[in-house]
Coordinates of C-alpha atoms and ligand atoms in Angstrom, one line a residue:
M1 CA 123.7 118.2 193.7
S2 CA 126.6 119.4 191.8
R3 CA 128.2 122.7 192.3
E4 CA 128.0 125.6 189.8
L5 CA 130.6 126.7 187.5
S6 CA 132.9 129.3 188.6
L7 CA 133.9 132.3 186.3
A8 CA 137.2 130.8 185.6
E9 CA 135.7 127.6 184.6
I10 CA 133.3 129.7 182.1
F11 CA 136.2 131.3 180.6
Q12 CA 137.9 127.8 180.2
L13 CA 134.8 126.5 178.3
G14 CA 135.0 129.4 176.1
Y15 CA 138.7 128.7 174.9
Y16 CA 138.4 126.3 172.2
W17 CA 141.6 127.4 171.0
E18 CA 143.8 124.2 172.4
T19 CA 141.1 121.9 170.6
K20 CA 141.8 123.4 167.2
I21 CA 145.5 123.6 167.9
L22 CA 145.4 119.7 168.6
L23 CA 143.3 119.0 165.8
T24 CA 145.3 121.1 163.4
A25 CA 148.7 119.1 164.5
V26 CA 146.9 115.6 163.8
K27 CA 145.7 117.2 160.3
L28 CA 149.4 118.2 159.5
D29 CA 150.5 114.8 160.9
L30 CA 153.0 116.6 163.0
F31 CA 153.1 113.6 165.6
S32 CA 154.1 111.2 162.9
A33 CA 156.7 113.5 161.4
L34 CA 158.4 113.7 165.0
G35 CA 158.2 110.0 165.5
E36 CA 160.8 108.8 168.0
H37 CA 163.1 111.8 167.1
A38 CA 164.0 115.2 168.9
R39 CA 163.5 117.8 165.9
G40 CA 164.2 121.5 165.4
V41 CA 161.4 123.8 163.7
A42 CA 163.4 123.8 160.2
D43 CA 163.6 120.2 160.1
L44 CA 160.0 119.8 161.0
A45 CA 158.8 122.6 158.7
G46 CA 160.5 121.0 155.7
R47 CA 158.8 117.5 156.2
L48 CA 155.4 119.2 156.9
Q49 CA 155.7 121.8 153.9
A50 CA 155.0 124.3 156.5
D51 CA 156.2 128.0 157.2
A52 CA 158.9 127.6 160.1
P53 CA 158.2 130.7 162.1
T54 CA 154.4 130.1 162.4
L55 CA 155.0 126.5 163.0
S56 CA 157.1 127.3 165.9
L57 CA 153.9 128.9 167.8
L58 CA 152.1 125.9 167.3
L59 CA 155.0 123.6 168.5
N60 CA 155.5 125.9 171.7
A61 CA 151.5 125.4 172.3
L62 CA 151.6 121.7 172.1
A63 CA 154.6 121.5 174.5
A64 CA 152.5 123.7 176.8
M65 CA 149.8 121.4 176.3
K66 CA 152.2 118.5 177.2
L67 CA 151.6 116.6 174.0
L68 CA 155.4 117.6 172.9
T69 CA 158.4 118.3 175.1
K70 CA 160.7 121.0 174.4
E71 CA 164.9 120.2 174.7
G72 CA 166.9 123.0 173.8
E73 CA 165.3 124.1 170.4
S74 CA 164.3 120.8 169.7
Y75 CA 160.8 118.9 170.3
R76 CA 159.8 115.3 171.1
N77 CA 156.4 113.6 171.1
S78 CA 155.3 112.9 174.6
S79 CA 155.1 109.2 175.4
T80 CA 151.3 109.3 175.0
A81 CA 151.5 111.3 171.6
L82 CA 153.7 108.8 170.4
K83 CA 151.6 106.0 171.3
H84 CA 148.2 107.5 170.0
L85 CA 149.0 110.2 167.5
D86 CA 151.7 108.9 165.5
R87 CA 150.3 107.2 162.5
H88 CA 152.8 104.7 162.7
S89 CA 151.6 103.3 166.3
P90 CA 149.5 100.3 165.9
Q91 CA 147.3 102.3 168.7
Y92 CA 146.9 105.4 166.7
V93 CA 143.6 107.3 167.0
G94 CA 144.0 110.3 165.1
H95 CA 141.3 109.4 162.7
L96 CA 138.8 110.1 165.2
L97 CA 140.2 113.5 165.7
L98 CA 140.5 114.1 162.0
L99 CA 136.8 113.3 162.1
H100 CA 136.3 116.0 164.5
D101 CA 138.4 118.3 162.5
A102 CA 136.4 117.7 159.3
E103 CA 133.2 118.6 161.3
W104 CA 134.6 121.8 162.3
N105 CA 132.7 123.9 159.7
N106 CA 129.5 122.5 160.6
W107 CA 129.9 123.9 164.1
G108 CA 130.2 127.1 162.9
K109 CA 126.7 126.9 161.7
L110 CA 125.2 125.9 165.3
E111 CA 123.7 129.5 165.9
E112 CA 121.8 129.5 162.3
T113 CA 120.8 126.0 163.1
V114 CA 119.5 127.1 166.7
R115 CA 117.7 130.3 165.1
T116 CA 116.1 128.7 162.1
G117 CA 115.7 124.8 163.3
Q118 CA 117.1 123.9 159.7
R119 CA 120.1 121.5 159.6
S120 CA 123.1 122.6 157.8
V121 CA 124.3 119.4 156.3
D122 CA 122.7 117.1 153.8
R123 CA 125.3 114.3 154.2
H124 CA 127.2 112.9 157.1
V125 CA 131.0 113.0 156.7
F126 CA 131.1 109.4 156.5
E127 CA 129.2 109.8 153.0
T128 CA 131.6 112.6 151.8
D129 CA 134.7 110.9 153.1
P130 CA 134.1 107.1 153.0
E131 CA 138.0 106.5 153.7
L132 CA 138.0 108.4 156.9
G133 CA 134.6 106.6 157.8
G134 CA 136.2 103.3 157.5
N135 CA 139.5 104.4 159.4
V136 CA 137.3 105.9 162.4
L137 CA 135.3 102.7 162.5
A138 CA 138.8 100.8 162.7
V139 CA 139.7 102.9 165.5
L140 CA 136.2 102.5 167.5
N141 CA 136.7 98.6 166.8
R142 CA 140.1 98.8 168.4
I143 CA 138.6 100.7 171.4
G144 CA 135.4 98.7 171.5
Q145 CA 137.4 95.5 171.8
Q146 CA 138.0 96.2 175.3
S147 CA 134.5 96.9 176.4
G148 CA 132.6 94.1 173.9
P149 CA 133.1 91.2 176.1
D150 CA 131.7 92.6 179.4
F151 CA 128.7 94.0 177.6
V152 CA 127.8 90.6 176.0
R153 CA 128.5 88.8 179.3
Q154 CA 126.1 91.0 180.7
L155 CA 123.2 89.7 178.3
K156 CA 123.6 86.1 179.7
L157 CA 122.7 84.4 176.7
A158 CA 122.1 80.7 176.6
G159 CA 125.1 80.3 174.4
H160 CA 123.8 78.6 171.0
E161 CA 122.0 81.7 169.6
Q162 CA 121.9 82.9 166.0
I163 CA 122.6 86.7 166.5
L164 CA 122.0 89.5 164.1
D165 CA 124.3 92.5 164.8
L166 CA 122.4 95.2 162.7
G167 CA 124.4 98.2 161.5
G168 CA 127.3 96.2 163.0
G169 CA 130.2 98.1 161.6
A170 CA 133.5 96.5 162.2
G171 CA 131.8 93.7 163.6
T172 CA 133.2 94.6 167.3
N173 CA 130.1 93.3 168.9
A174 CA 129.6 90.1 166.6
I175 CA 133.3 89.2 167.6
A176 CA 132.8 90.1 171.2
F177 CA 129.5 87.4 171.2
C178 CA 131.4 84.7 169.4
R179 CA 134.4 84.9 171.8
V180 CA 132.2 84.8 174.9
Y181 CA 129.8 82.2 173.8
P182 CA 131.8 79.5 171.8
E183 CA 128.6 77.9 169.8
V184 CA 126.7 81.2 168.9
K185 CA 126.6 82.2 165.1
A186 CA 126.3 85.9 164.1
T187 CA 125.3 87.8 161.0
V188 CA 126.7 91.4 160.5
F189 CA 124.4 93.5 158.4
D190 CA 125.8 96.6 157.2
L191 CA 126.3 98.7 154.1
P192 CA 128.6 97.0 151.4
A193 CA 131.1 99.8 151.6
T194 CA 131.1 99.3 155.4
L195 CA 131.6 95.5 155.0
T196 CA 134.9 95.5 153.4
L197 CA 136.4 96.5 156.8
T198 CA 134.2 93.9 158.4
E199 CA 135.6 91.3 156.4
K200 CA 138.9 92.1 157.4
T201 CA 138.4 92.2 161.4
V202 CA 136.5 89.0 161.1
K203 CA 139.4 87.1 159.2
E204 CA 141.8 88.6 161.6
G205 CA 139.7 87.3 164.4
G206 CA 139.6 83.6 162.6
L207 CA 135.9 83.7 162.8
E208 CA 134.9 83.5 159.1
S209 CA 133.1 79.9 159.9
R210 CA 130.9 81.6 162.5
I211 CA 130.0 85.1 161.3
T212 CA 128.3 85.9 158.2
L213 CA 128.3 89.2 156.5
R214 CA 125.1 90.3 155.2
P215 CA 125.0 93.8 152.9
G216 CA 122.2 95.8 152.5
D217 CA 120.3 99.0 153.6
F218 CA 118.7 98.1 156.9
N219 CA 115.6 100.4 156.1
R220 CA 115.1 98.9 152.7
D221 CA 116.3 95.4 152.4
H222 CA 115.1 92.1 154.1
L223 CA 117.2 91.2 157.0
G224 CA 117.1 87.5 156.9
G225 CA 116.7 85.5 160.0
P226 CA 114.8 84.1 162.0
Y227 CA 117.2 85.3 164.6
D228 CA 117.2 84.8 168.6
V229 CA 118.8 88.0 169.5
V230 CA 119.2 91.1 167.5
L231 CA 121.7 93.9 168.5
M232 CA 121.3 97.4 167.4
S233 CA 124.3 99.3 168.6
D234 CA 124.9 103.1 168.1
I235 CA 122.8 103.2 164.9
L236 CA 119.5 104.8 165.9
H237 CA 120.9 108.3 166.7
Y238 CA 121.6 108.8 162.8
Q239 CA 117.8 108.4 162.2
T240 CA 114.6 110.0 163.0
F241 CA 111.9 108.8 165.8
Q242 CA 109.6 107.3 163.1
M243 CA 112.5 105.6 161.1
N244 CA 113.4 104.0 164.5
Q245 CA 110.0 103.1 165.2
D246 CA 109.7 101.2 161.8
L247 CA 112.9 99.5 162.1
V248 CA 112.3 98.0 165.4
K249 CA 108.7 96.8 164.1
K250 CA 110.8 95.2 161.1
V251 CA 113.4 93.5 163.7
F252 CA 110.2 92.2 165.5
G253 CA 109.4 90.5 162.4
V254 CA 112.7 88.6 161.9
L255 CA 113.0 87.3 165.7
A256 CA 111.9 84.0 166.6
P257 CA 109.4 83.8 169.3
G258 CA 111.1 84.2 172.8
G259 CA 113.9 86.2 170.9
R260 CA 115.0 89.5 172.0
L261 CA 116.0 93.0 170.6
V262 CA 118.9 94.6 172.5
I263 CA 119.4 98.6 171.7
K264 CA 122.6 99.8 172.9
D265 CA 122.8 103.6 172.2
R266 CA 123.6 106.9 173.6
F267 CA 120.2 107.7 175.5
L268 CA 119.1 111.0 177.2
D269 CA 117.5 110.5 180.9
E270 CA 113.8 111.4 181.5
T271 CA 115.1 115.2 182.3
G272 CA 116.9 115.5 179.2
T273 CA 119.8 117.0 181.0
G274 CA 121.9 113.8 181.5
P275 CA 124.3 112.0 181.1
A276 CA 126.1 115.4 180.6
W277 CA 128.3 114.0 177.5
T278 CA 125.1 112.6 175.8
T279 CA 123.6 116.4 176.2
A280 CA 126.5 117.7 174.2
F281 CA 126.6 114.6 171.9
A282 CA 123.0 115.6 170.9
V283 CA 124.1 118.7 169.7
H284 CA 126.8 117.3 168.0
I285 CA 124.2 115.0 166.2
L286 CA 122.0 118.1 165.4
V287 CA 124.9 120.0 163.5
N288 CA 126.5 117.1 161.9
T289 CA 123.9 115.0 160.6
Q290 CA 120.9 115.4 158.2
K291 CA 118.4 114.0 160.3
G292 CA 119.7 112.2 163.7
S293 CA 118.8 113.0 167.2
C294 CA 119.7 111.7 170.7
F295 CA 116.4 110.0 172.2
Q296 CA 115.4 109.5 175.5
T297 CA 115.4 106.0 177.0
G298 CA 111.6 106.3 177.4
E299 CA 111.2 106.8 173.5
A300 CA 113.2 103.3 172.9
L301 CA 110.9 101.7 175.1
Q302 CA 107.9 103.2 173.5
W303 CA 109.5 101.8 170.1
L304 CA 109.6 98.3 171.7
Q305 CA 106.2 98.6 173.0
A306 CA 104.4 99.7 170.0
A307 CA 106.2 96.9 168.0
G308 CA 104.7 94.3 170.1
F309 CA 107.8 93.4 172.5
G310 CA 106.8 92.1 176.0
S311 CA 109.1 92.3 179.2
V312 CA 110.4 95.7 177.8
E313 CA 113.1 97.0 180.1
E314 CA 116.2 99.2 180.7
L315 CA 119.1 96.8 181.2
E316 CA 121.8 99.8 181.8
K317 CA 120.7 103.2 182.4
T318 CA 120.6 105.5 179.4
A319 CA 122.6 102.9 177.4
V320 CA 120.9 99.5 177.2
V321 CA 117.1 98.6 176.7
Q322 CA 115.9 95.2 175.7
G323 CA 112.4 93.9 174.5
V324 CA 111.3 90.0 174.3
K325 CA 109.1 88.9 171.6
P326 CA 106.2 86.8 173.2
Ligands
SAM401 C1 128.3 104.2 164.6 S1 128.6 102.9 163.6 C2 128.1 101.5 164.8 C3 128.8 100.2 164.5 C4 128.6 99.0 165.6 N1 127.2 98.8 165.6 C5 129.0 99.4 166.9 O1 128.3 99.7 167.9 O2 130.2 99.6 166.8 C6 126.8 103.0 162.6 C7 126.8 101.5 161.5 O3 125.6 101.9 160.9 C8 125.7 101.4 159.6 N2 124.6 102.1 158.9 C9 124.3 103.1 158.7 N3 123.2 103.2 158.1 C10 122.6 102.0 157.5 C11 121.7 101.3 156.8 N4 120.6 102.3 156.4 N5 121.8 100.2 156.3 C12 122.9 99.4 157.2 N6 123.8 100.1 158.1 C13 123.8 101.4 158.0 C14 127.3 102.3 159.3 O4 127.8 101.5 157.9 C15 128.0 102.0 160.5 O5 128.7 100.7 160.5

Protein backbone atom coordinates (compact mmCIF):
# COMPACT_ATOMS: atom_id res chain seq x y z
CA MET A 1 0.00 0.00 0.00
CA SER A 2 1.31 3.48 -0.80
CA ARG A 3 2.15 5.79 2.12
CA GLU A 4 0.12 8.83 3.17
CA LEU A 5 1.12 12.33 2.09
CA SER A 6 3.14 14.31 4.61
CA LEU A 7 2.08 17.85 5.56
CA ALA A 8 5.05 19.22 3.59
CA GLU A 9 3.82 17.38 0.50
CA ILE A 10 0.28 18.71 0.99
CA PHE A 11 1.65 22.25 1.11
CA GLN A 12 3.75 21.55 -1.96
CA LEU A 13 0.64 20.41 -3.85
CA GLY A 14 -1.12 23.63 -2.88
CA TYR A 15 1.59 25.82 -4.37
CA TYR A 16 0.74 26.18 -8.02
CA TRP A 17 2.99 29.26 -8.21
CA GLU A 18 5.79 27.58 -10.12
CA THR A 19 3.32 26.18 -12.64
CA LYS A 20 1.98 29.62 -13.50
CA ILE A 21 5.50 31.12 -13.58
CA LEU A 22 6.51 28.52 -16.19
CA LEU A 23 3.31 28.96 -18.25
CA THR A 24 3.71 32.76 -18.21
CA ALA A 25 7.33 32.51 -19.34
CA VAL A 26 6.22 30.33 -22.27
CA LYS A 27 3.38 32.77 -23.07
CA LEU A 28 5.86 35.67 -23.06
CA ASP A 29 8.09 33.50 -25.28
CA LEU A 30 10.95 34.29 -22.92
CA PHE A 31 12.93 31.13 -23.71
CA SER A 32 12.93 31.96 -27.45
CA ALA A 33 14.05 35.52 -26.70
CA LEU A 34 17.02 34.11 -24.80
CA GLY A 35 17.88 31.49 -27.40
CA GLU A 36 21.52 30.53 -27.08
CA HIS A 37 22.54 33.90 -25.61
CA ALA A 38 23.24 35.26 -22.14
CA ARG A 39 21.08 38.36 -21.75
CA GLY A 40 20.56 40.95 -19.03
CA VAL A 41 17.15 42.04 -17.74
CA ALA A 42 17.04 45.34 -19.66
CA ASP A 43 17.85 43.59 -22.96
CA LEU A 44 15.19 40.93 -22.37
CA ALA A 45 12.61 43.46 -21.19
CA GLY A 46 13.13 45.37 -24.46
CA ARG A 47 12.72 42.20 -26.55
CA LEU A 48 9.59 41.07 -24.68
CA GLN A 49 8.11 44.55 -24.23
CA ALA A 50 7.99 43.91 -20.50
CA ASP A 51 8.66 45.92 -17.36
CA ALA A 52 12.31 45.24 -16.38
CA PRO A 53 12.05 45.22 -12.53
CA THR A 54 8.98 42.96 -12.68
CA LEU A 55 10.55 40.67 -15.26
CA SER A 56 13.61 40.21 -13.05
CA LEU A 57 11.44 38.54 -10.38
CA LEU A 58 10.20 36.04 -12.95
CA LEU A 59 13.74 35.42 -14.26
CA ASN A 60 15.11 34.76 -10.77
CA ALA A 61 12.29 32.32 -10.04
CA LEU A 62 12.96 30.53 -13.35
CA ALA A 63 16.65 30.31 -12.41
CA ALA A 64 15.70 28.83 -9.02
CA MET A 65 13.47 26.36 -10.89
CA LYS A 66 16.55 25.35 -12.96
CA LEU A 67 15.02 26.40 -16.26
CA LEU A 68 17.56 29.22 -16.55
CA THR A 69 21.03 29.83 -15.17
CA LYS A 70 22.16 33.20 -13.87
CA GLU A 71 25.73 34.32 -14.54
CA GLY A 72 26.46 37.70 -12.93
CA GLU A 73 23.52 39.82 -14.09
CA SER A 74 22.78 37.74 -17.19
CA TYR A 75 20.44 34.81 -17.74
CA ARG A 76 20.80 31.77 -20.03
CA ASN A 77 18.49 28.92 -21.01
CA SER A 78 19.25 25.55 -19.41
CA SER A 79 19.99 22.90 -22.05
CA THR A 80 16.48 21.40 -21.60
CA ALA A 81 14.80 24.81 -21.91
CA LEU A 82 16.82 25.52 -25.06
CA LYS A 83 15.83 22.15 -26.56
CA HIS A 84 12.12 22.16 -25.68
CA LEU A 85 11.01 25.71 -24.87
CA ASP A 86 12.79 27.79 -27.52
CA ARG A 87 10.36 28.14 -30.42
CA HIS A 88 13.19 27.85 -32.95
CA SER A 89 14.06 24.32 -31.80
CA PRO A 90 12.58 21.40 -33.82
CA GLN A 91 11.80 19.79 -30.43
CA TYR A 92 9.74 22.71 -29.10
CA VAL A 93 6.82 21.54 -26.89
CA GLY A 94 5.64 24.99 -25.78
CA HIS A 95 2.31 24.65 -27.62
CA LEU A 96 1.23 22.03 -25.09
CA LEU A 97 2.02 24.42 -22.22
CA LEU A 98 0.25 27.25 -24.06
CA LEU A 99 -2.82 25.02 -24.14
CA HIS A 100 -2.62 24.59 -20.36
CA ASP A 101 -2.26 28.35 -19.98
CA ALA A 102 -5.31 28.93 -22.21
CA GLU A 103 -7.30 26.62 -19.92
CA TRP A 104 -6.19 28.43 -16.75
CA ASN A 105 -9.38 30.45 -16.27
CA ASN A 106 -11.54 27.34 -16.64
CA TRP A 107 -9.83 25.80 -13.61
CA GLY A 108 -10.89 28.87 -11.60
CA LYS A 109 -14.48 27.72 -12.12
CA LEU A 110 -13.94 24.24 -10.68
CA GLU A 111 -15.58 25.05 -7.33
CA GLU A 112 -18.69 26.36 -9.07
CA THR A 113 -18.79 23.30 -11.36
CA VAL A 114 -18.53 20.93 -8.40
CA ARG A 115 -21.25 22.80 -6.49
CA THR A 116 -23.71 22.98 -9.36
CA GLY A 117 -22.73 20.04 -11.57
CA GLN A 118 -22.91 22.49 -14.48
CA ARG A 119 -20.01 22.75 -16.93
CA SER A 120 -18.61 26.25 -17.33
CA VAL A 121 -17.31 25.95 -20.92
CA ASP A 122 -19.42 25.52 -24.00
CA ARG A 123 -16.54 25.05 -26.43
CA HIS A 124 -13.16 23.35 -26.21
CA VAL A 125 -10.06 25.56 -26.66
CA PHE A 126 -9.40 23.66 -29.93
CA GLU A 127 -12.66 25.16 -31.27
CA THR A 128 -12.00 28.69 -30.02
CA ASP A 129 -8.35 28.61 -31.12
CA PRO A 130 -7.91 26.13 -34.02
CA GLU A 131 -4.35 27.31 -34.68
CA LEU A 132 -3.31 26.36 -31.14
CA GLY A 133 -5.21 23.06 -31.59
CA GLY A 134 -3.23 22.27 -34.74
CA ASN A 135 0.07 23.13 -33.07
CA VAL A 136 -0.74 20.94 -30.06
CA LEU A 137 -1.60 18.01 -32.34
CA ALA A 138 1.74 18.52 -34.11
CA VAL A 139 3.59 18.32 -30.76
CA LEU A 140 1.60 15.23 -29.72
CA ASN A 141 2.42 13.69 -33.10
CA ARG A 142 6.13 14.22 -32.51
CA ILE A 143 5.93 12.68 -29.03
CA GLY A 144 3.65 9.85 -30.24
CA GLN A 145 6.06 8.85 -33.00
CA GLN A 146 8.25 7.25 -30.33
CA SER A 147 5.53 5.05 -28.78
CA GLY A 148 3.35 4.46 -31.90
CA PRO A 149 5.35 1.57 -33.44
CA ASP A 150 5.41 -0.42 -30.15
CA PHE A 151 1.67 0.03 -29.76
CA VAL A 152 0.81 -1.19 -33.28
CA ARG A 153 3.25 -4.13 -33.03
CA GLN A 154 1.46 -5.27 -29.89
CA LEU A 155 -1.74 -5.71 -32.00
CA LYS A 156 -0.03 -8.46 -34.07
CA LEU A 157 -1.79 -7.82 -37.38
CA ALA A 158 -1.53 -10.27 -40.29
CA GLY A 159 0.01 -7.37 -42.22
CA HIS A 160 -2.32 -6.64 -45.16
CA GLU A 161 -5.33 -5.10 -43.41
CA GLN A 162 -7.43 -2.07 -44.34
CA ILE A 163 -7.30 0.19 -41.31
CA LEU A 164 -9.49 3.09 -40.25
CA ASP A 165 -7.92 5.54 -37.78
CA LEU A 166 -11.03 7.33 -36.53
CA GLY A 167 -10.34 10.85 -35.26
CA GLY A 168 -6.79 10.04 -36.32
CA GLY A 169 -5.47 13.58 -35.78
CA ALA A 170 -2.04 14.11 -37.28
CA GLY A 171 -2.05 10.47 -38.46
CA THR A 172 0.51 9.33 -35.87
CA ASN A 173 -1.00 5.85 -35.50
CA ALA A 174 -1.86 5.41 -39.19
CA ILE A 175 1.77 6.22 -40.04
CA ALA A 176 3.00 3.78 -37.36
CA PHE A 177 0.76 1.01 -38.82
CA CYS A 178 2.17 1.62 -42.29
CA ARG A 179 5.76 1.65 -41.07
CA VAL A 180 5.45 -1.55 -39.02
CA TYR A 181 3.29 -3.47 -41.54
CA PRO A 182 4.53 -2.63 -45.06
CA GLU A 183 1.37 -3.89 -46.79
CA VAL A 184 -1.43 -2.32 -44.75
CA LYS A 185 -3.45 0.58 -46.13
CA ALA A 186 -4.97 3.15 -43.81
CA THR A 187 -7.69 5.79 -43.83
CA VAL A 188 -7.49 8.73 -41.44
CA PHE A 189 -10.96 10.10 -40.71
CA ASP A 190 -11.06 13.50 -39.01
CA LEU A 191 -12.55 16.98 -39.17
CA PRO A 192 -11.54 18.85 -42.35
CA ALA A 193 -9.53 21.48 -40.39
CA THR A 194 -7.42 18.78 -38.71
CA LEU A 195 -6.73 16.96 -41.96
CA THR A 196 -4.74 19.96 -43.22
CA LEU A 197 -2.07 18.99 -40.67
CA THR A 198 -2.48 15.26 -41.43
CA GLU A 199 -1.86 15.89 -45.10
CA LYS A 200 1.48 17.44 -44.16
CA THR A 201 2.62 14.62 -41.83
CA VAL A 202 1.57 11.91 -44.30
CA LYS A 203 3.49 13.67 -47.06
CA GLU A 204 6.55 14.09 -44.83
CA GLY A 205 6.36 10.33 -44.15
CA GLY A 206 6.15 9.60 -47.92
CA LEU A 207 2.95 7.62 -47.34
CA GLU A 208 0.48 9.39 -49.65
CA SER A 209 -0.05 6.19 -51.67
CA ARG A 210 -1.03 4.14 -48.59
CA ILE A 211 -2.89 6.61 -46.37
CA THR A 212 -6.21 8.09 -47.52
CA LEU A 213 -7.67 11.13 -45.78
CA ARG A 214 -11.43 11.15 -45.25
CA PRO A 215 -12.90 14.41 -43.93
CA GLY A 216 -16.06 14.41 -41.84
CA ASP A 217 -17.76 14.37 -38.46
CA PHE A 218 -17.66 10.80 -37.16
CA ASN A 219 -20.93 11.23 -35.29
CA ARG A 220 -22.79 12.35 -38.41
CA ASP A 221 -21.06 11.22 -41.58
CA HIS A 222 -20.55 7.87 -43.24
CA LEU A 223 -17.22 6.26 -42.33
CA GLY A 224 -16.60 4.30 -45.56
CA GLY A 225 -15.31 0.73 -45.35
CA PRO A 226 -15.47 -2.17 -44.97
CA TYR A 227 -12.35 -2.16 -42.76
CA ASP A 228 -10.42 -4.98 -41.07
CA VAL A 229 -9.27 -2.86 -38.14
CA VAL A 230 -10.70 0.36 -36.72
CA LEU A 231 -8.71 2.32 -34.16
CA MET A 232 -10.23 4.93 -31.84
CA SER A 233 -7.34 6.57 -30.04
CA ASP A 234 -7.96 9.34 -27.53
CA ILE A 235 -11.28 10.47 -28.96
CA LEU A 236 -13.92 9.02 -26.65
CA HIS A 237 -13.11 11.12 -23.57
CA TYR A 238 -14.46 14.21 -25.37
CA GLN A 239 -17.92 12.64 -25.69
CA THR A 240 -20.78 11.34 -23.53
CA PHE A 241 -21.40 7.67 -22.69
CA GLN A 242 -24.33 7.54 -25.12
CA MET A 243 -22.40 9.19 -27.99
CA ASN A 244 -19.65 6.61 -27.51
CA GLN A 245 -22.14 3.75 -27.43
CA ASP A 246 -23.65 5.00 -30.71
CA LEU A 247 -20.23 5.50 -32.33
CA VAL A 248 -19.06 1.99 -31.36
CA LYS A 249 -22.27 0.58 -32.92
CA LYS A 250 -21.65 2.62 -36.06
CA VAL A 251 -18.09 1.24 -36.30
CA PHE A 252 -19.42 -2.33 -35.89
CA GLY A 253 -21.38 -1.65 -39.10
CA VAL A 254 -18.30 -0.68 -41.16
CA LEU A 255 -16.11 -3.60 -40.03
CA ALA A 256 -15.73 -6.74 -42.15
CA PRO A 257 -16.64 -10.03 -40.42
CA GLY A 258 -13.68 -11.03 -38.24
CA GLY A 259 -12.56 -7.39 -38.12
CA ARG A 260 -11.70 -5.71 -34.86
CA LEU A 261 -12.22 -2.43 -33.10
CA VAL A 262 -9.33 -1.27 -30.91
CA ILE A 263 -10.03 1.52 -28.43
CA LYS A 264 -7.05 3.26 -26.87
CA ASP A 265 -7.90 5.83 -24.24
CA ARG A 266 -7.31 7.02 -20.66
CA PHE A 267 -9.59 4.66 -18.76
CA LEU A 268 -10.13 4.58 -15.00
CA ASP A 269 -9.87 1.27 -13.18
CA GLU A 270 -12.82 -0.38 -11.45
CA THR A 271 -12.24 1.61 -8.22
CA GLY A 272 -12.20 4.95 -10.07
CA THR A 273 -9.08 5.96 -8.06
CA GLY A 274 -6.44 4.88 -10.54
CA PRO A 275 -4.32 5.39 -12.49
CA ALA A 276 -3.56 8.55 -10.46
CA TRP A 277 -2.78 10.64 -13.57
CA THR A 278 -6.14 9.69 -15.11
CA THR A 279 -8.12 10.69 -12.00
CA ALA A 280 -6.73 14.23 -12.35
CA PHE A 281 -7.20 14.08 -16.14
CA ALA A 282 -10.89 13.31 -15.49
CA VAL A 283 -11.20 16.61 -13.59
CA HIS A 284 -9.31 18.39 -16.39
CA ILE A 285 -11.84 17.01 -18.90
CA LEU A 286 -14.68 18.12 -16.59
CA VAL A 287 -13.55 21.75 -16.46
CA ASN A 288 -12.30 22.09 -20.02
CA THR A 289 -14.91 20.33 -22.14
CA GLN A 290 -18.63 20.75 -22.62
CA LYS A 291 -19.55 17.08 -22.26
CA GLY A 292 -16.44 14.88 -22.05
CA SER A 293 -15.67 12.30 -19.35
CA CYS A 294 -13.10 9.71 -18.44
CA PHE A 295 -14.75 6.30 -18.48
CA GLN A 296 -13.92 3.10 -16.66
CA THR A 297 -12.53 0.20 -18.68
CA GLY A 298 -15.71 -1.72 -17.81
CA GLU A 299 -17.82 0.91 -19.57
CA ALA A 300 -15.79 0.56 -22.77
CA LEU A 301 -16.23 -3.22 -22.63
CA GLN A 302 -19.97 -2.58 -22.22
CA TRP A 303 -20.07 -0.45 -25.44
CA LEU A 304 -18.36 -3.27 -27.32
CA GLN A 305 -20.66 -5.99 -25.99
CA ALA A 306 -23.83 -3.95 -26.57
CA ALA A 307 -22.76 -3.29 -30.18
CA GLY A 308 -22.46 -7.05 -30.86
CA PHE A 309 -18.69 -7.57 -30.64
CA GLY A 310 -17.39 -10.96 -29.44
CA SER A 311 -14.01 -11.77 -27.83
CA VAL A 312 -14.18 -8.49 -25.95
CA GLU A 313 -11.03 -7.98 -23.88
CA GLU A 314 -8.73 -5.50 -22.17
CA LEU A 315 -5.38 -5.71 -24.02
CA GLU A 316 -3.53 -3.25 -21.80
CA LYS A 317 -4.77 -2.27 -18.36
CA THR A 318 -6.72 1.02 -18.36
CA ALA A 319 -5.32 1.80 -21.82
CA VAL A 320 -6.43 -0.53 -24.63
CA VAL A 321 -9.59 -2.62 -25.17
CA GLN A 322 -10.58 -4.65 -28.20
CA GLY A 323 -13.66 -6.35 -29.64
CA VAL A 324 -13.83 -8.72 -32.63
CA LYS A 325 -16.82 -8.72 -34.99
CA PRO A 326 -18.15 -12.30 -35.30
C1 LIG B 1 -6.86 14.05 -28.90
S1 LIG B 1 -6.93 13.98 -30.62
C2 LIG B 1 -6.44 12.30 -30.92
C3 LIG B 1 -5.71 12.14 -32.21
C4 LIG B 1 -5.21 10.74 -32.53
N1 LIG B 1 -6.28 9.77 -32.59
C5 LIG B 1 -4.14 10.32 -31.56
O1 LIG B 1 -4.36 9.39 -30.78
O2 LIG B 1 -3.06 10.90 -31.59
C6 LIG B 1 -8.69 13.93 -30.98
C7 LIG B 1 -8.98 13.96 -32.48
O3 LIG B 1 -10.38 13.74 -32.70
C8 LIG B 1 -10.80 14.61 -33.73
N2 LIG B 1 -12.26 14.78 -33.61
C9 LIG B 1 -12.94 15.31 -32.56
N3 LIG B 1 -14.25 15.29 -32.80
C10 LIG B 1 -14.43 14.76 -34.04
C11 LIG B 1 -15.58 14.47 -34.84
N4 LIG B 1 -16.80 14.73 -34.40
N5 LIG B 1 -15.37 13.89 -36.05
C12 LIG B 1 -14.12 13.62 -36.49
N6 LIG B 1 -13.00 13.85 -35.76
C13 LIG B 1 -13.15 14.42 -34.55
C14 LIG B 1 -10.00 15.88 -33.49
O4 LIG B 1 -9.96 16.69 -34.66
C15 LIG B 1 -8.64 15.31 -33.11
O5 LIG B 1 -7.83 15.09 -34.23
